[in-house]
């Protein structure tokens, strides 16, 4: 009730005292329980309160509440392979944990080596369980976050080797997707907008592919990977392609449950459209049985000569993508109550649209 009340307050723009009272009452009930004997219902309550804190507090504050949830999970030795609602709660917690780590440039509260019993992508792929396979994309992404935010206790060579291994695993995840994880329908952007239409049948598939593209961008931008493997398609080496895919996935799948997890991926995509993020030289790649030329700018950008492009300011790059992202972020906040305006403002500043 406290979480629902918080969302209604945000949507209506009128905070009520009852929301805080419901939250405080729930916390008092939780504090009266013995964590050594708490069951799945207590874990579910803790997870929901973590979501409440994400809506109500700054990241530094709500991460402190995550620590209590993490402590309960570790005390009971629960992880991503636990049965029933515990498994659901773990992966909900994991998504919150990994985005908090991303925002704060820290590592996850629960080390990734204890997230699952089986950490072989090949084994998980062979089992054919869609949820498990998509959750594995979250695990790979968390490893990338921990790698990029780890303290300097590894040599540069070790970091590059680990990053390259993560890149290889991430691209294997995409190649080994079963049919249920692939898009149900895909329509290239062409003249209708800067992003392709990418429709999925399952929420898990939306989530898994979102983490795949976000992780690919972070690794490509880190400078730690050499994405030149002969097994890689040309487009997967291009951060702009991944950014457009993220925009297309979020806009094409109007799922509020997924939208609240898209704020940070869309921010990652938006940074790609900022100053210094150049597309590679025009290359040809196969997509949906058709050949496309991947060139700088968006499909909706006006055609200019090379001399004109050299004189373009950063503000003129990817104008359609920037506008579409800002509109979509505003729509997410308007329809879900999930605050996106802060990240939108950061993007406007990055793009030179606001001081």
mmCIF file of C-alpha atoms in Angstrom, residues 1-343:
data_model
loop_
_atom_site.group_PDB
_atom_site.id
_atom_site.type_symbol
_atom_site.label_atom_id
_atom_site.label_comp_id
_atom_site.label_asym_id
_atom_site.label_seq_id
_atom_site.Cartn_x
_atom_site.Cartn_y
_atom_site.Cartn_z
ATOM 1 C CA UNK A 1 0.000 0.000 0.000
ATOM 2 C CA UNK A 2 2.849 2.398 0.763
ATOM 3 C CA UNK A 3 4.383 1.794 -2.684
ATOM 4 C CA UNK A 4 1.034 2.241 -4.459
ATOM 5 C CA UNK A 5 0.361 5.397 -2.470
ATOM 6 C CA UNK A 6 3.777 6.769 -3.380
ATOM 7 C CA UNK A 7 3.144 6.184 -7.081
ATOM 8 C CA UNK A 8 -0.260 7.871 -6.924
ATOM 9 C CA UNK A 9 1.284 10.848 -5.138
ATOM 10 C CA UNK A 10 3.838 11.210 -7.922
ATOM 11 C CA UNK A 11 1.316 10.857 -10.722
ATOM 12 C CA UNK A 12 -1.038 13.397 -9.144
ATOM 13 C CA UNK A 13 1.709 15.733 -7.990
ATOM 14 C CA UNK A 14 0.152 15.947 -4.519
ATOM 15 C CA UNK A 15 2.105 14.142 -1.763
ATOM 16 C CA UNK A 16 -0.029 12.984 1.158
ATOM 17 C CA UNK A 17 0.901 12.309 4.759
ATOM 18 C CA UNK A 18 -0.689 8.854 4.614
ATOM 19 C CA UNK A 19 2.023 7.701 2.205
ATOM 20 C CA UNK A 20 4.797 8.333 4.719
ATOM 21 C CA UNK A 21 2.716 6.846 7.537
ATOM 22 C CA UNK A 22 2.136 3.630 5.574
ATOM 23 C CA UNK A 23 5.848 3.385 4.827
ATOM 24 C CA UNK A 24 6.875 3.961 8.441
ATOM 25 C CA UNK A 25 4.319 1.417 9.656
ATOM 26 C CA UNK A 26 5.710 -1.193 7.253
ATOM 27 C CA UNK A 27 9.261 -0.526 8.425
ATOM 28 C CA UNK A 28 8.224 -0.933 12.075
ATOM 29 C CA UNK A 29 6.630 -4.293 11.269
ATOM 30 C CA UNK A 30 9.780 -5.450 9.493
ATOM 31 C CA UNK A 31 12.015 -4.430 12.391
ATOM 32 C CA UNK A 32 10.018 -6.676 14.707
ATOM 33 C CA UNK A 33 10.988 -9.798 12.736
ATOM 34 C CA UNK A 34 13.975 -12.037 13.401
ATOM 35 C CA UNK A 35 16.063 -12.027 10.184
ATOM 36 C CA UNK A 36 17.355 -15.545 10.892
ATOM 37 C CA UNK A 37 13.860 -16.996 10.494
ATOM 38 C CA UNK A 38 12.307 -14.541 8.042
ATOM 39 C CA UNK A 39 10.568 -16.159 5.107
ATOM 40 C CA UNK A 40 9.900 -15.261 1.500
ATOM 41 C CA UNK A 41 7.084 -12.857 2.387
ATOM 42 C CA UNK A 42 9.494 -10.689 4.388
ATOM 43 C CA UNK A 43 11.954 -10.702 1.487
ATOM 44 C CA UNK A 44 9.169 -9.636 -0.877
ATOM 45 C CA UNK A 45 8.243 -6.787 1.465
ATOM 46 C CA UNK A 46 11.864 -5.652 1.700
ATOM 47 C CA UNK A 47 12.168 -5.699 -2.083
ATOM 48 C CA UNK A 48 9.021 -3.607 -2.517
ATOM 49 C CA UNK A 49 10.327 -1.104 0.011
ATOM 50 C CA UNK A 50 13.545 -0.858 -2.000
ATOM 51 C CA UNK A 51 11.412 0.136 -4.987
ATOM 52 C CA UNK A 52 9.590 2.690 -2.803
ATOM 53 C CA UNK A 53 12.922 4.189 -1.789
ATOM 54 C CA UNK A 54 13.991 4.443 -5.429
ATOM 55 C CA UNK A 55 10.935 6.620 -6.051
ATOM 56 C CA UNK A 56 11.249 8.657 -2.858
ATOM 57 C CA UNK A 57 14.959 9.149 -2.143
ATOM 58 C CA UNK A 58 18.329 9.902 -3.683
ATOM 59 C CA UNK A 59 20.405 6.953 -4.837
ATOM 60 C CA UNK A 60 22.832 7.242 -1.913
ATOM 61 C CA UNK A 61 19.905 7.011 0.508
ATOM 62 C CA UNK A 62 18.009 4.177 -1.118
ATOM 63 C CA UNK A 63 21.164 2.131 -1.516
ATOM 64 C CA UNK A 64 21.446 2.037 2.258
ATOM 65 C CA UNK A 65 18.061 0.334 2.332
ATOM 66 C CA UNK A 66 19.301 -2.120 -0.281
ATOM 67 C CA UNK A 67 21.952 -3.242 2.189
ATOM 68 C CA UNK A 68 19.282 -4.662 4.499
ATOM 69 C CA UNK A 69 17.783 -6.636 1.646
ATOM 70 C CA UNK A 70 21.242 -7.828 0.603
ATOM 71 C CA UNK A 71 21.971 -8.918 4.169
ATOM 72 C CA UNK A 72 18.803 -11.013 4.311
ATOM 73 C CA UNK A 73 19.574 -12.674 0.975
ATOM 74 C CA UNK A 74 23.114 -13.554 2.014
ATOM 75 C CA UNK A 75 22.130 -14.691 5.504
ATOM 76 C CA UNK A 76 19.590 -17.130 4.078
ATOM 77 C CA UNK A 77 21.923 -18.079 1.198
ATOM 78 C CA UNK A 78 19.242 -17.169 -1.325
ATOM 79 C CA UNK A 79 20.239 -16.376 -4.902
ATOM 80 C CA UNK A 80 19.016 -16.334 -8.486
ATOM 81 C CA UNK A 81 18.412 -20.079 -8.500
ATOM 82 C CA UNK A 82 16.288 -20.213 -5.357
ATOM 83 C CA UNK A 83 12.736 -21.495 -5.912
ATOM 84 C CA UNK A 84 9.492 -19.567 -6.158
ATOM 85 C CA UNK A 85 9.047 -15.984 -5.096
ATOM 86 C CA UNK A 86 12.567 -15.839 -3.644
ATOM 87 C CA UNK A 87 14.008 -16.133 -7.148
ATOM 88 C CA UNK A 88 11.707 -13.376 -8.396
ATOM 89 C CA UNK A 89 12.695 -11.116 -5.516
ATOM 90 C CA UNK A 90 16.385 -11.804 -6.025
ATOM 91 C CA UNK A 91 16.365 -10.674 -9.651
ATOM 92 C CA UNK A 92 14.238 -7.643 -8.795
ATOM 93 C CA UNK A 93 16.816 -6.778 -6.137
ATOM 94 C CA UNK A 94 19.677 -7.485 -8.562
ATOM 95 C CA UNK A 95 18.370 -4.954 -11.072
ATOM 96 C CA UNK A 96 18.129 -2.296 -8.365
ATOM 97 C CA UNK A 97 21.564 -3.212 -7.021
ATOM 98 C CA UNK A 98 23.289 -3.037 -10.385
ATOM 99 C CA UNK A 99 21.802 0.334 -11.303
ATOM 100 C CA UNK A 100 22.742 1.780 -7.925
ATOM 101 C CA UNK A 101 26.296 0.556 -8.513
ATOM 102 C CA UNK A 102 26.286 2.109 -11.985
ATOM 103 C CA UNK A 103 25.077 5.495 -10.741
ATOM 104 C CA UNK A 104 27.494 5.628 -7.798
ATOM 105 C CA UNK A 105 30.469 4.128 -9.673
ATOM 106 C CA UNK A 106 30.656 1.326 -7.131
ATOM 107 C CA UNK A 107 30.434 -2.452 -7.198
ATOM 108 C CA UNK A 108 27.287 -4.445 -6.462
ATOM 109 C CA UNK A 109 26.393 -5.145 -2.836
ATOM 110 C CA UNK A 110 26.260 -8.888 -3.499
ATOM 111 C CA UNK A 111 29.310 -10.210 -5.405
ATOM 112 C CA UNK A 112 28.305 -11.720 -8.725
ATOM 113 C CA UNK A 113 30.064 -15.019 -8.006
ATOM 114 C CA UNK A 114 27.202 -15.906 -5.648
ATOM 115 C CA UNK A 115 24.310 -14.821 -7.870
ATOM 116 C CA UNK A 116 23.681 -18.205 -9.495
ATOM 117 C CA UNK A 117 24.656 -21.828 -8.982
ATOM 118 C CA UNK A 118 25.494 -22.342 -12.663
ATOM 119 C CA UNK A 119 27.494 -19.526 -14.230
ATOM 120 C CA UNK A 120 28.119 -21.162 -17.606
ATOM 121 C CA UNK A 121 26.259 -19.407 -20.408
ATOM 122 C CA UNK A 122 26.442 -22.534 -22.564
ATOM 123 C CA UNK A 123 24.742 -24.638 -19.886
ATOM 124 C CA UNK A 124 22.013 -22.060 -19.273
ATOM 125 C CA UNK A 125 21.426 -21.718 -23.025
ATOM 126 C CA UNK A 126 21.151 -25.494 -23.426
ATOM 127 C CA UNK A 127 18.424 -25.644 -20.771
ATOM 128 C CA UNK A 128 16.223 -23.390 -22.883
ATOM 129 C CA UNK A 129 14.547 -21.524 -20.012
ATOM 130 C CA UNK A 130 13.770 -18.016 -21.264
ATOM 131 C CA UNK A 131 13.696 -16.344 -17.843
ATOM 132 C CA UNK A 132 17.001 -17.884 -16.771
ATOM 133 C CA UNK A 133 18.648 -16.969 -20.056
ATOM 134 C CA UNK A 134 17.506 -13.348 -19.871
ATOM 135 C CA UNK A 135 18.517 -13.112 -16.216
ATOM 136 C CA UNK A 136 21.978 -14.227 -17.290
ATOM 137 C CA UNK A 137 22.259 -11.005 -19.307
ATOM 138 C CA UNK A 138 21.761 -9.102 -16.039
ATOM 139 C CA UNK A 139 24.559 -11.162 -14.485
ATOM 140 C CA UNK A 140 26.941 -10.381 -17.355
ATOM 141 C CA UNK A 141 26.063 -6.695 -17.100
ATOM 142 C CA UNK A 142 26.691 -6.726 -13.341
ATOM 143 C CA UNK A 143 30.122 -8.256 -13.934
ATOM 144 C CA UNK A 144 30.868 -5.443 -16.380
ATOM 145 C CA UNK A 145 29.811 -2.815 -13.831
ATOM 146 C CA UNK A 146 31.986 -4.421 -11.165
ATOM 147 C CA UNK A 147 34.906 -4.607 -13.576
ATOM 148 C CA UNK A 148 34.655 -0.947 -14.578
ATOM 149 C CA UNK A 149 34.146 0.250 -10.996
ATOM 150 C CA UNK A 150 36.635 -2.024 -9.239
ATOM 151 C CA UNK A 151 39.474 -0.474 -7.279
ATOM 152 C CA UNK A 152 42.848 -0.409 -8.985
ATOM 153 C CA UNK A 153 44.091 -3.747 -7.705
ATOM 154 C CA UNK A 154 44.437 -5.387 -11.108
ATOM 155 C CA UNK A 155 46.980 -4.718 -13.800
ATOM 156 C CA UNK A 156 45.956 -3.089 -17.043
ATOM 157 C CA UNK A 157 46.560 -6.367 -18.845
ATOM 158 C CA UNK A 158 44.278 -8.258 -16.456
ATOM 159 C CA UNK A 159 41.548 -5.650 -16.831
ATOM 160 C CA UNK A 160 41.697 -5.854 -20.606
ATOM 161 C CA UNK A 161 41.624 -9.639 -20.560
ATOM 162 C CA UNK A 162 38.627 -9.673 -18.235
ATOM 163 C CA UNK A 163 36.862 -7.016 -20.285
ATOM 164 C CA UNK A 164 37.521 -8.939 -23.491
ATOM 165 C CA UNK A 165 36.126 -12.093 -21.895
ATOM 166 C CA UNK A 166 32.999 -10.170 -20.866
ATOM 167 C CA UNK A 167 32.632 -8.819 -24.398
ATOM 168 C CA UNK A 168 32.936 -12.323 -25.843
ATOM 169 C CA UNK A 169 30.352 -13.681 -23.409
ATOM 170 C CA UNK A 170 27.975 -10.800 -24.123
ATOM 171 C CA UNK A 171 28.133 -11.372 -27.873
ATOM 172 C CA UNK A 172 27.685 -15.107 -27.355
ATOM 173 C CA UNK A 173 24.562 -14.302 -25.361
ATOM 174 C CA UNK A 174 23.143 -12.522 -28.398
ATOM 175 C CA UNK A 175 24.132 -15.252 -30.869
ATOM 176 C CA UNK A 176 22.794 -18.085 -28.702
ATOM 177 C CA UNK A 177 19.384 -16.541 -27.999
ATOM 178 C CA UNK A 178 16.489 -18.940 -28.419
ATOM 179 C CA UNK A 179 13.534 -17.802 -30.502
ATOM 180 C CA UNK A 180 11.573 -16.597 -27.471
ATOM 181 C CA UNK A 181 14.348 -14.118 -26.623
ATOM 182 C CA UNK A 182 14.523 -12.657 -30.120
ATOM 183 C CA UNK A 183 12.177 -9.904 -31.341
ATOM 184 C CA UNK A 184 8.708 -10.969 -32.374
ATOM 185 C CA UNK A 185 8.758 -8.204 -34.983
ATOM 186 C CA UNK A 186 11.364 -5.767 -36.203
ATOM 187 C CA UNK A 187 10.959 -2.828 -38.589
ATOM 188 C CA UNK A 188 13.968 -0.676 -39.424
ATOM 189 C CA UNK A 189 13.734 3.028 -38.671
ATOM 190 C CA UNK A 190 13.806 4.434 -42.212
ATOM 191 C CA UNK A 191 11.772 7.684 -42.392
ATOM 192 C CA UNK A 192 9.279 7.135 -39.569
ATOM 193 C CA UNK A 193 11.664 7.972 -36.756
ATOM 194 C CA UNK A 194 15.238 7.620 -35.561
ATOM 195 C CA UNK A 195 14.702 4.288 -33.809
ATOM 196 C CA UNK A 196 13.656 0.904 -35.188
ATOM 197 C CA UNK A 197 10.462 -0.796 -34.061
ATOM 198 C CA UNK A 198 11.495 -3.838 -32.010
ATOM 199 C CA UNK A 199 8.606 -5.727 -30.442
ATOM 200 C CA UNK A 200 9.078 -8.603 -28.005
ATOM 201 C CA UNK A 201 6.500 -11.123 -26.842
ATOM 202 C CA UNK A 202 7.873 -11.478 -23.302
ATOM 203 C CA UNK A 203 8.915 -8.985 -20.629
ATOM 204 C CA UNK A 204 11.939 -11.142 -19.820
ATOM 205 C CA UNK A 205 13.128 -10.795 -23.417
ATOM 206 C CA UNK A 206 12.796 -7.009 -23.252
ATOM 207 C CA UNK A 207 14.875 -7.006 -20.081
ATOM 208 C CA UNK A 208 17.579 -9.351 -21.357
ATOM 209 C CA UNK A 209 18.108 -7.512 -24.636
ATOM 210 C CA UNK A 210 18.142 -4.163 -22.841
ATOM 211 C CA UNK A 211 20.992 -5.287 -20.606
ATOM 212 C CA UNK A 212 22.816 -6.750 -23.608
ATOM 213 C CA UNK A 213 22.857 -3.443 -25.486
ATOM 214 C CA UNK A 214 23.656 -1.359 -22.398
ATOM 215 C CA UNK A 215 26.566 -3.638 -21.508
ATOM 216 C CA UNK A 216 27.904 -3.544 -25.056
ATOM 217 C CA UNK A 217 27.937 0.257 -25.030
ATOM 218 C CA UNK A 218 29.778 0.445 -21.713
ATOM 219 C CA UNK A 219 32.445 -2.005 -22.843
ATOM 220 C CA UNK A 220 32.925 -0.309 -26.213
ATOM 221 C CA UNK A 221 33.255 3.083 -24.542
ATOM 222 C CA UNK A 222 35.630 1.801 -21.865
ATOM 223 C CA UNK A 223 38.519 1.399 -24.284
ATOM 224 C CA UNK A 224 39.286 -1.972 -22.697
ATOM 225 C CA UNK A 225 38.010 -4.172 -25.507
ATOM 226 C CA UNK A 226 39.166 -4.688 -29.030
ATOM 227 C CA UNK A 227 35.901 -5.493 -30.744
ATOM 228 C CA UNK A 228 37.503 -6.849 -33.895
ATOM 229 C CA UNK A 229 36.683 -10.531 -33.601
ATOM 230 C CA UNK A 230 35.846 -12.168 -36.900
ATOM 231 C CA UNK A 231 32.775 -13.612 -35.166
ATOM 232 C CA UNK A 232 31.340 -10.150 -34.494
ATOM 233 C CA UNK A 233 28.980 -8.464 -36.912
ATOM 234 C CA UNK A 234 30.027 -4.965 -37.941
ATOM 235 C CA UNK A 235 27.064 -3.361 -36.223
ATOM 236 C CA UNK A 236 27.738 -4.812 -32.768
ATOM 237 C CA UNK A 237 30.996 -2.834 -32.686
ATOM 238 C CA UNK A 238 29.097 0.429 -33.085
ATOM 239 C CA UNK A 239 27.815 2.124 -29.894
ATOM 240 C CA UNK A 240 25.360 4.164 -31.972
ATOM 241 C CA UNK A 241 23.683 0.992 -33.244
ATOM 242 C CA UNK A 242 23.282 -0.276 -29.684
ATOM 243 C CA UNK A 243 21.944 3.122 -28.562
ATOM 244 C CA UNK A 244 19.321 3.150 -31.298
ATOM 245 C CA UNK A 245 18.351 -0.408 -30.413
ATOM 246 C CA UNK A 246 17.817 0.643 -26.783
ATOM 247 C CA UNK A 247 15.619 3.523 -27.874
ATOM 248 C CA UNK A 248 13.652 1.271 -30.191
ATOM 249 C CA UNK A 249 13.134 -1.450 -27.593
ATOM 250 C CA UNK A 250 11.833 0.952 -24.955
ATOM 251 C CA UNK A 251 9.548 2.948 -27.242
ATOM 252 C CA UNK A 252 8.171 -0.112 -29.065
ATOM 253 C CA UNK A 253 7.193 -2.023 -25.913
ATOM 254 C CA UNK A 254 4.832 0.093 -23.761
ATOM 255 C CA UNK A 255 5.309 -1.969 -20.620
ATOM 256 C CA UNK A 256 5.387 0.074 -17.423
ATOM 257 C CA UNK A 257 7.128 -2.778 -15.607
ATOM 258 C CA UNK A 258 10.009 -2.550 -18.063
ATOM 259 C CA UNK A 259 9.933 1.223 -18.424
ATOM 260 C CA UNK A 260 10.915 1.717 -14.787
ATOM 261 C CA UNK A 261 14.056 -0.297 -15.549
ATOM 262 C CA UNK A 262 14.825 1.670 -18.717
ATOM 263 C CA UNK A 263 15.842 4.999 -17.190
ATOM 264 C CA UNK A 264 19.540 4.174 -16.878
ATOM 265 C CA UNK A 265 19.805 2.242 -20.187
ATOM 266 C CA UNK A 266 18.227 5.197 -21.989
ATOM 267 C CA UNK A 267 20.687 7.499 -20.245
ATOM 268 C CA UNK A 268 23.539 5.256 -21.424
ATOM 269 C CA UNK A 269 22.102 5.444 -24.939
ATOM 270 C CA UNK A 270 21.757 9.216 -24.704
ATOM 271 C CA UNK A 271 25.416 9.644 -23.798
ATOM 272 C CA UNK A 272 26.325 7.962 -27.072
ATOM 273 C CA UNK A 273 24.587 10.794 -28.928
ATOM 274 C CA UNK A 274 26.643 13.374 -27.045
ATOM 275 C CA UNK A 275 29.851 15.200 -27.990
ATOM 276 C CA UNK A 276 32.740 12.987 -29.002
ATOM 277 C CA UNK A 277 30.556 9.975 -29.806
ATOM 278 C CA UNK A 278 31.159 9.378 -33.458
ATOM 279 C CA UNK A 279 29.758 6.613 -35.616
ATOM 280 C CA UNK A 280 32.297 4.470 -37.415
ATOM 281 C CA UNK A 281 32.986 4.973 -41.073
ATOM 282 C CA UNK A 282 30.136 3.849 -43.327
ATOM 283 C CA UNK A 283 29.938 0.075 -43.382
ATOM 284 C CA UNK A 284 27.504 -2.396 -44.837
ATOM 285 C CA UNK A 285 25.776 -4.914 -42.620
ATOM 286 C CA UNK A 286 22.926 -7.312 -43.036
ATOM 287 C CA UNK A 287 19.732 -6.655 -41.088
ATOM 288 C CA UNK A 288 16.498 -8.514 -41.561
ATOM 289 C CA UNK A 289 17.472 -9.649 -45.034
ATOM 290 C CA UNK A 290 18.278 -6.129 -46.218
ATOM 291 C CA UNK A 291 21.534 -4.258 -46.600
ATOM 292 C CA UNK A 292 22.001 -0.949 -44.807
ATOM 293 C CA UNK A 293 24.691 1.688 -44.904
ATOM 294 C CA UNK A 294 25.633 2.713 -41.384
ATOM 295 C CA UNK A 295 26.551 6.376 -41.560
ATOM 296 C CA UNK A 296 26.987 9.173 -39.075
ATOM 297 C CA UNK A 297 23.768 10.827 -37.975
ATOM 298 C CA UNK A 298 20.278 9.400 -37.899
ATOM 299 C CA UNK A 299 18.181 8.052 -40.745
ATOM 300 C CA UNK A 300 16.100 11.188 -40.428
ATOM 301 C CA UNK A 301 19.091 13.521 -40.603
ATOM 302 C CA UNK A 302 19.362 15.742 -43.644
ATOM 303 C CA UNK A 303 21.903 14.796 -46.297
ATOM 304 C CA UNK A 304 25.002 16.935 -46.262
ATOM 305 C CA UNK A 305 28.311 16.901 -48.025
ATOM 306 C CA UNK A 306 31.486 15.878 -46.243
ATOM 307 C CA UNK A 307 32.519 19.532 -46.007
ATOM 308 C CA UNK A 308 29.181 20.427 -44.419
ATOM 309 C CA UNK A 309 29.521 17.599 -41.893
ATOM 310 C CA UNK A 310 32.988 18.761 -40.915
ATOM 311 C CA UNK A 311 31.530 22.143 -40.044
ATOM 312 C CA UNK A 312 28.586 20.833 -38.053
ATOM 313 C CA UNK A 313 28.493 21.614 -34.363
ATOM 314 C CA UNK A 314 27.895 18.957 -31.753
ATOM 315 C CA UNK A 315 24.369 20.315 -31.327
ATOM 316 C CA UNK A 316 23.488 19.256 -34.863
ATOM 317 C CA UNK A 317 24.439 15.612 -34.358
ATOM 318 C CA UNK A 318 21.654 13.063 -33.897
ATOM 319 C CA UNK A 319 18.889 15.686 -33.488
ATOM 320 C CA UNK A 320 16.040 13.226 -34.062
ATOM 321 C CA UNK A 321 17.459 10.714 -31.594
ATOM 322 C CA UNK A 322 17.859 13.363 -28.909
ATOM 323 C CA UNK A 323 14.331 14.681 -29.323
ATOM 324 C CA UNK A 324 12.820 11.193 -29.333
ATOM 325 C CA UNK A 325 14.707 10.188 -26.181
ATOM 326 C CA UNK A 326 13.659 13.299 -24.267
ATOM 327 C CA UNK A 327 10.024 12.839 -25.273
ATOM 328 C CA UNK A 328 10.096 9.198 -24.241
ATOM 329 C CA UNK A 329 11.699 9.925 -20.869
ATOM 330 C CA UNK A 330 9.006 12.518 -20.197
ATOM 331 C CA UNK A 331 6.337 9.980 -21.156
ATOM 332 C CA UNK A 332 7.752 7.396 -18.747
ATOM 333 C CA UNK A 333 7.574 9.863 -15.853
ATOM 334 C CA UNK A 334 4.119 11.062 -16.838
ATOM 335 C CA UNK A 335 2.619 7.569 -17.089
ATOM 336 C CA UNK A 336 4.457 5.685 -14.329
ATOM 337 C CA UNK A 337 5.431 8.342 -11.799
ATOM 338 C CA UNK A 338 9.034 7.155 -12.111
ATOM 339 C CA UNK A 339 11.228 10.248 -12.016
ATOM 340 C CA UNK A 340 13.210 10.659 -15.232
ATOM 341 C CA UNK A 341 13.573 14.444 -15.344
ATOM 342 C CA UNK A 342 16.958 14.496 -13.580
ATOM 343 C CA UNK A 343 18.577 12.172 -16.108
#
